[in-house]
Amino acid sequence: MANRFREKLAEKRSKKGYKEIASKNRLLQLLGEIPDHRKGQGKLHKLEHILFLSVIAQLMGAVNYKEIWVWITKHIQDDKIKKLLGVEFIKTPGRSAIAEILAEVNYLELEKVFRIWINELVDTSNLPQLAVDGKVMNGSSVNAKQSTQVLNAVLANSGIILAHKKL
């Protein structure tokens, strides 16, 4: 009985275009390329779904695992979220599951995904490139006083120094 209900609901929602909308979600596609090192047993959620939901939660102000979990728990059954993920049914992940998944993600791969995604959204080739560098001056600490720190900001393309400030 429950399976027939789910099948009818899945058919109704597929007519709404859940899969089609998710297929246009470029960030979700890129997150799907990050290797999932979890064992097959007990995988209830796709890695890209947890990462995508975590990104949205952080954009909405979540700053730790608990706040990410609270946001996901509160919003995971929202039709808009389901459309973005391309799913009809999704079980709410536990707080420990989110913490474990996020702790084990290859952050170099995640950074690579974000760089690709941002570069597809914004053409930065013609924009000025800003380089910022901070230094602590060697030997500037005298009699236990704080060392001198210097911050530089330079337009990398032209070499123009925008700021050179002692902190």
PDB file of C-alpha atoms in Angstrom:
ATOM      1  CA  MET A   1       0.000   0.000   0.000  1.00  0.00           C
ATOM      2  CA  ALA A   2       2.729   2.447   1.006  1.00  0.00           C
ATOM      3  CA  ASN A   3       4.754   1.542  -2.088  1.00  0.00           C
ATOM      4  CA  ARG A   4       1.817   2.305  -4.397  1.00  0.00           C
ATOM      5  CA  PHE A   5       1.343   5.657  -2.702  1.00  0.00           C
ATOM      6  CA  ARG A   6       5.051   6.441  -3.127  1.00  0.00           C
ATOM      7  CA  GLU A   7       4.976   5.414  -6.775  1.00  0.00           C
ATOM      8  CA  LYS A   8       1.992   7.679  -7.473  1.00  0.00           C
ATOM      9  CA  LEU A   9       3.616  10.568  -5.650  1.00  0.00           C
ATOM     10  CA  ALA A  10       6.907   9.983  -7.454  1.00  0.00           C
ATOM     11  CA  GLU A  11       5.062   9.978 -10.787  1.00  0.00           C
ATOM     12  CA  LYS A  12       3.209  13.179  -9.863  1.00  0.00           C
ATOM     13  CA  ARG A  13       6.415  14.917  -8.810  1.00  0.00           C
ATOM     14  CA  SER A  14       8.350  13.719 -11.846  1.00  0.00           C
ATOM     15  CA  LYS A  15       5.705  15.525 -13.878  1.00  0.00           C
ATOM     16  CA  LYS A  16       6.612  18.641 -11.890  1.00  0.00           C
ATOM     17  CA  GLY A  17      10.130  18.292 -13.271  1.00  0.00           C
ATOM     18  CA  TYR A  18      12.188  17.379 -10.178  1.00  0.00           C
ATOM     19  CA  LYS A  19      14.800  15.453 -12.171  1.00  0.00           C
ATOM     20  CA  GLU A  20      14.912  18.083 -14.909  1.00  0.00           C
ATOM     21  CA  ILE A  21      15.484  20.919 -12.428  1.00  0.00           C
ATOM     22  CA  ALA A  22      18.214  18.958 -10.638  1.00  0.00           C
ATOM     23  CA  SER A  23      19.931  18.168 -13.938  1.00  0.00           C
ATOM     24  CA  LYS A  24      20.453  21.926 -14.390  1.00  0.00           C
ATOM     25  CA  ASN A  25      21.962  22.292 -10.898  1.00  0.00           C
ATOM     26  CA  ARG A  26      25.634  22.666 -11.862  1.00  0.00           C
ATOM     27  CA  LEU A  27      26.918  22.820  -8.284  1.00  0.00           C
ATOM     28  CA  LEU A  28      25.180  19.529  -7.485  1.00  0.00           C
ATOM     29  CA  GLN A  29      26.717  17.954 -10.598  1.00  0.00           C
ATOM     30  CA  LEU A  30      30.198  19.119  -9.621  1.00  0.00           C
ATOM     31  CA  LEU A  31      29.764  17.952  -6.027  1.00  0.00           C
ATOM     32  CA  GLY A  32      28.856  14.536  -7.444  1.00  0.00           C
ATOM     33  CA  GLU A  33      32.394  14.283  -8.840  1.00  0.00           C
ATOM     34  CA  ILE A  34      33.980  14.370  -5.365  1.00  0.00           C
ATOM     35  CA  PRO A  35      35.061  10.851  -4.399  1.00  0.00           C
ATOM     36  CA  ASP A  36      32.957   9.275  -1.661  1.00  0.00           C
ATOM     37  CA  HIS A  37      35.200   7.201   0.605  1.00  0.00           C
ATOM     38  CA  ARG A  38      32.371   5.836   2.736  1.00  0.00           C
ATOM     39  CA  LYS A  39      31.700   2.123   2.688  1.00  0.00           C
ATOM     40  CA  GLY A  40      28.687   1.043   0.643  1.00  0.00           C
ATOM     41  CA  GLN A  41      26.980  -0.435   3.671  1.00  0.00           C
ATOM     42  CA  GLY A  42      24.669   1.995   5.406  1.00  0.00           C
ATOM     43  CA  LYS A  43      24.926   4.825   2.851  1.00  0.00           C
ATOM     44  CA  LEU A  44      21.521   6.450   3.150  1.00  0.00           C
ATOM     45  CA  HIS A  45      22.413   9.754   1.505  1.00  0.00           C
ATOM     46  CA  LYS A  46      24.388  10.700  -1.555  1.00  0.00           C
ATOM     47  CA  LEU A  47      27.527  12.642  -0.741  1.00  0.00           C
ATOM     48  CA  GLU A  48      26.595  15.424  -3.151  1.00  0.00           C
ATOM     49  CA  HIS A  49      23.230  15.885  -1.407  1.00  0.00           C
ATOM     50  CA  ILE A  50      24.818  16.288   2.033  1.00  0.00           C
ATOM     51  CA  LEU A  51      27.483  18.643   0.669  1.00  0.00           C
ATOM     52  CA  PHE A  52      24.918  20.714  -1.236  1.00  0.00           C
ATOM     53  CA  LEU A  53      22.634  21.000   1.792  1.00  0.00           C
ATOM     54  CA  SER A  54      25.619  21.893   3.974  1.00  0.00           C
ATOM     55  CA  VAL A  55      26.645  24.672   1.590  1.00  0.00           C
ATOM     56  CA  ILE A  56      23.133  26.117   1.621  1.00  0.00           C
ATOM     57  CA  ALA A  57      22.980  25.843   5.426  1.00  0.00           C
ATOM     58  CA  GLN A  58      26.274  27.715   5.750  1.00  0.00           C
ATOM     59  CA  LEU A  59      25.112  30.387   3.341  1.00  0.00           C
ATOM     60  CA  MET A  60      22.060  30.779   5.572  1.00  0.00           C
ATOM     61  CA  GLY A  61      24.265  31.298   8.645  1.00  0.00           C
ATOM     62  CA  ALA A  62      25.111  27.854  10.034  1.00  0.00           C
ATOM     63  CA  VAL A  63      28.650  27.803  11.427  1.00  0.00           C
ATOM     64  CA  ASN A  64      29.098  24.317  12.898  1.00  0.00           C
ATOM     65  CA  TYR A  65      27.900  20.721  12.459  1.00  0.00           C
ATOM     66  CA  LYS A  66      24.974  21.137  14.845  1.00  0.00           C
ATOM     67  CA  GLU A  67      23.681  24.279  13.132  1.00  0.00           C
ATOM     68  CA  ILE A  68      24.080  22.636   9.713  1.00  0.00           C
ATOM     69  CA  TRP A  69      22.099  19.633  10.951  1.00  0.00           C
ATOM     70  CA  VAL A  70      19.393  21.867  12.451  1.00  0.00           C
ATOM     71  CA  TRP A  71      19.024  23.760   9.168  1.00  0.00           C
ATOM     72  CA  ILE A  72      18.918  20.554   7.121  1.00  0.00           C
ATOM     73  CA  THR A  73      16.379  18.975   9.501  1.00  0.00           C
ATOM     74  CA  LYS A  74      14.167  22.044   9.267  1.00  0.00           C
ATOM     75  CA  HIS A  75      14.293  22.392   5.452  1.00  0.00           C
ATOM     76  CA  ILE A  76      14.944  18.961   3.923  1.00  0.00           C
ATOM     77  CA  GLN A  77      11.259  18.208   3.313  1.00  0.00           C
ATOM     78  CA  ASP A  78      10.687  21.539   1.532  1.00  0.00           C
ATOM     79  CA  ASP A  79       9.642  21.006  -2.095  1.00  0.00           C
ATOM     80  CA  LYS A  80      12.136  23.631  -3.286  1.00  0.00           C
ATOM     81  CA  ILE A  81      15.027  21.727  -1.690  1.00  0.00           C
ATOM     82  CA  LYS A  82      13.784  18.413  -3.096  1.00  0.00           C
ATOM     83  CA  LYS A  83      13.601  19.975  -6.560  1.00  0.00           C
ATOM     84  CA  LEU A  84      17.163  21.262  -6.284  1.00  0.00           C
ATOM     85  CA  LEU A  85      18.332  17.780  -5.270  1.00  0.00           C
ATOM     86  CA  GLY A  86      16.110  15.989  -7.794  1.00  0.00           C
ATOM     87  CA  VAL A  87      14.560  13.641  -5.235  1.00  0.00           C
ATOM     88  CA  GLU A  88      10.981  12.805  -4.340  1.00  0.00           C
ATOM     89  CA  PHE A  89      11.782  11.265  -0.965  1.00  0.00           C
ATOM     90  CA  ILE A  90      14.734  11.901   1.281  1.00  0.00           C
ATOM     91  CA  LYS A  91      15.318  10.810   4.840  1.00  0.00           C
ATOM     92  CA  THR A  92      16.713  13.377   7.261  1.00  0.00           C
ATOM     93  CA  PRO A  93      20.339  12.559   8.089  1.00  0.00           C
ATOM     94  CA  GLY A  94      21.451  12.366  11.710  1.00  0.00           C
ATOM     95  CA  ARG A  95      23.746  14.969  13.241  1.00  0.00           C
ATOM     96  CA  SER A  96      26.581  12.475  13.695  1.00  0.00           C
ATOM     97  CA  ALA A  97      26.231  11.337  10.072  1.00  0.00           C
ATOM     98  CA  ILE A  98      26.609  14.913   8.826  1.00  0.00           C
ATOM     99  CA  ALA A  99      29.591  15.507  11.110  1.00  0.00           C
ATOM    100  CA  GLU A 100      31.308  12.307   9.942  1.00  0.00           C
ATOM    101  CA  ILE A 101      30.639  12.989   6.263  1.00  0.00           C
ATOM    102  CA  LEU A 102      31.909  16.567   6.430  1.00  0.00           C
ATOM    103  CA  ALA A 103      34.943  15.577   8.515  1.00  0.00           C
ATOM    104  CA  GLU A 104      36.012  12.991   5.934  1.00  0.00           C
ATOM    105  CA  VAL A 105      35.478  15.036   2.771  1.00  0.00           C
ATOM    106  CA  ASN A 106      38.580  15.688   0.703  1.00  0.00           C
ATOM    107  CA  TYR A 107      38.695  19.474   1.085  1.00  0.00           C
ATOM    108  CA  LEU A 108      41.143  19.866  -1.799  1.00  0.00           C
ATOM    109  CA  GLU A 109      38.558  18.271  -4.099  1.00  0.00           C
ATOM    110  CA  LEU A 110      35.835  20.458  -2.592  1.00  0.00           C
ATOM    111  CA  GLU A 111      37.900  23.602  -3.192  1.00  0.00           C
ATOM    112  CA  LYS A 112      38.521  22.497  -6.781  1.00  0.00           C
ATOM    113  CA  VAL A 113      34.759  22.084  -7.310  1.00  0.00           C
ATOM    114  CA  PHE A 114      34.061  25.565  -5.943  1.00  0.00           C
ATOM    115  CA  ARG A 115      36.747  27.126  -8.143  1.00  0.00           C
ATOM    116  CA  ILE A 116      35.277  25.459 -11.245  1.00  0.00           C
ATOM    117  CA  TRP A 117      31.746  26.495 -10.266  1.00  0.00           C
ATOM    118  CA  ILE A 118      32.652  30.128  -9.547  1.00  0.00           C
ATOM    119  CA  ASN A 119      34.719  30.411 -12.737  1.00  0.00           C
ATOM    120  CA  GLU A 120      31.711  29.175 -14.725  1.00  0.00           C
ATOM    121  CA  LEU A 121      29.479  31.780 -13.070  1.00  0.00           C
ATOM    122  CA  VAL A 122      31.842  34.756 -13.189  1.00  0.00           C
ATOM    123  CA  ASP A 123      34.356  35.556 -15.905  1.00  0.00           C
ATOM    124  CA  THR A 124      37.394  36.731 -13.956  1.00  0.00           C
ATOM    125  CA  SER A 125      39.804  36.839 -16.881  1.00  0.00           C
ATOM    126  CA  ASN A 126      39.385  40.591 -17.461  1.00  0.00           C
ATOM    127  CA  LEU A 127      39.073  41.597 -13.819  1.00  0.00           C
ATOM    128  CA  PRO A 128      42.052  42.980 -11.916  1.00  0.00           C
ATOM    129  CA  GLN A 129      43.686  40.380  -9.700  1.00  0.00           C
ATOM    130  CA  LEU A 130      44.353  41.518  -6.130  1.00  0.00           C
ATOM    131  CA  ALA A 131      47.240  39.955  -4.238  1.00  0.00           C
ATOM    132  CA  VAL A 132      47.361  40.448  -0.472  1.00  0.00           C
ATOM    133  CA  ASP A 133      50.380  39.442   1.582  1.00  0.00           C
ATOM    134  CA  GLY A 134      51.200  39.823   5.259  1.00  0.00           C
ATOM    135  CA  LYS A 135      54.616  39.601   6.881  1.00  0.00           C
ATOM    136  CA  VAL A 136      56.073  39.768  10.363  1.00  0.00           C
ATOM    137  CA  MET A 137      59.317  41.728  10.252  1.00  0.00           C
ATOM    138  CA  ASN A 138      62.164  39.533  11.473  1.00  0.00           C
ATOM    139  CA  GLY A 139      63.951  40.935  14.514  1.00  0.00           C
ATOM    140  CA  SER A 140      61.411  43.712  15.076  1.00  0.00           C
ATOM    141  CA  SER A 141      60.436  42.471  18.532  1.00  0.00           C
ATOM    142  CA  VAL A 142      62.534  44.301  21.132  1.00  0.00           C
ATOM    143  CA  ASN A 143      62.261  43.733  24.896  1.00  0.00           C
ATOM    144  CA  ALA A 144      59.146  41.526  24.567  1.00  0.00           C
ATOM    145  CA  LYS A 145      57.247  44.135  22.561  1.00  0.00           C
ATOM    146  CA  GLN A 146      55.030  42.863  19.768  1.00  0.00           C
ATOM    147  CA  SER A 147      56.722  42.294  16.413  1.00  0.00           C
ATOM    148  CA  THR A 148      56.042  44.686  13.562  1.00  0.00           C
ATOM    149  CA  GLN A 149      53.569  43.341  11.027  1.00  0.00           C
ATOM    150  CA  VAL A 150      53.187  44.643   7.485  1.00  0.00           C
ATOM    151  CA  LEU A 151      50.268  44.119   5.083  1.00  0.00           C
ATOM    152  CA  ASN A 152      50.646  44.682   1.334  1.00  0.00           C
ATOM    153  CA  ALA A 153      47.919  44.832  -1.320  1.00  0.00           C
ATOM    154  CA  VAL A 154      49.040  44.774  -4.960  1.00  0.00           C
ATOM    155  CA  LEU A 155      47.222  44.641  -8.306  1.00  0.00           C
ATOM    156  CA  ALA A 156      48.909  41.542  -9.666  1.00  0.00           C
ATOM    157  CA  ASN A 157      48.349  42.268 -13.374  1.00  0.00           C
ATOM    158  CA  SER A 158      49.989  45.708 -13.281  1.00  0.00           C
ATOM    159  CA  GLY A 159      52.171  45.538 -10.165  1.00  0.00           C
ATOM    160  CA  ILE A 160      50.558  48.665  -8.714  1.00  0.00           C
ATOM    161  CA  ILE A 161      50.787  48.777  -4.915  1.00  0.00           C
ATOM    162  CA  LEU A 162      47.375  49.674  -3.502  1.00  0.00           C
ATOM    163  CA  ALA A 163      48.331  49.556   0.155  1.00  0.00           C
ATOM    164  CA  HIS A 164      51.369  49.015   2.328  1.00  0.00           C
ATOM    165  CA  LYS A 165      50.403  49.253   5.949  1.00  0.00           C
ATOM    166  CA  LYS A 166      52.190  48.641   9.232  1.00  0.00           C
ATOM    167  CA  LEU A 167      49.896  46.891  11.709  1.00  0.00           C
TER     168      LEU A 167
END
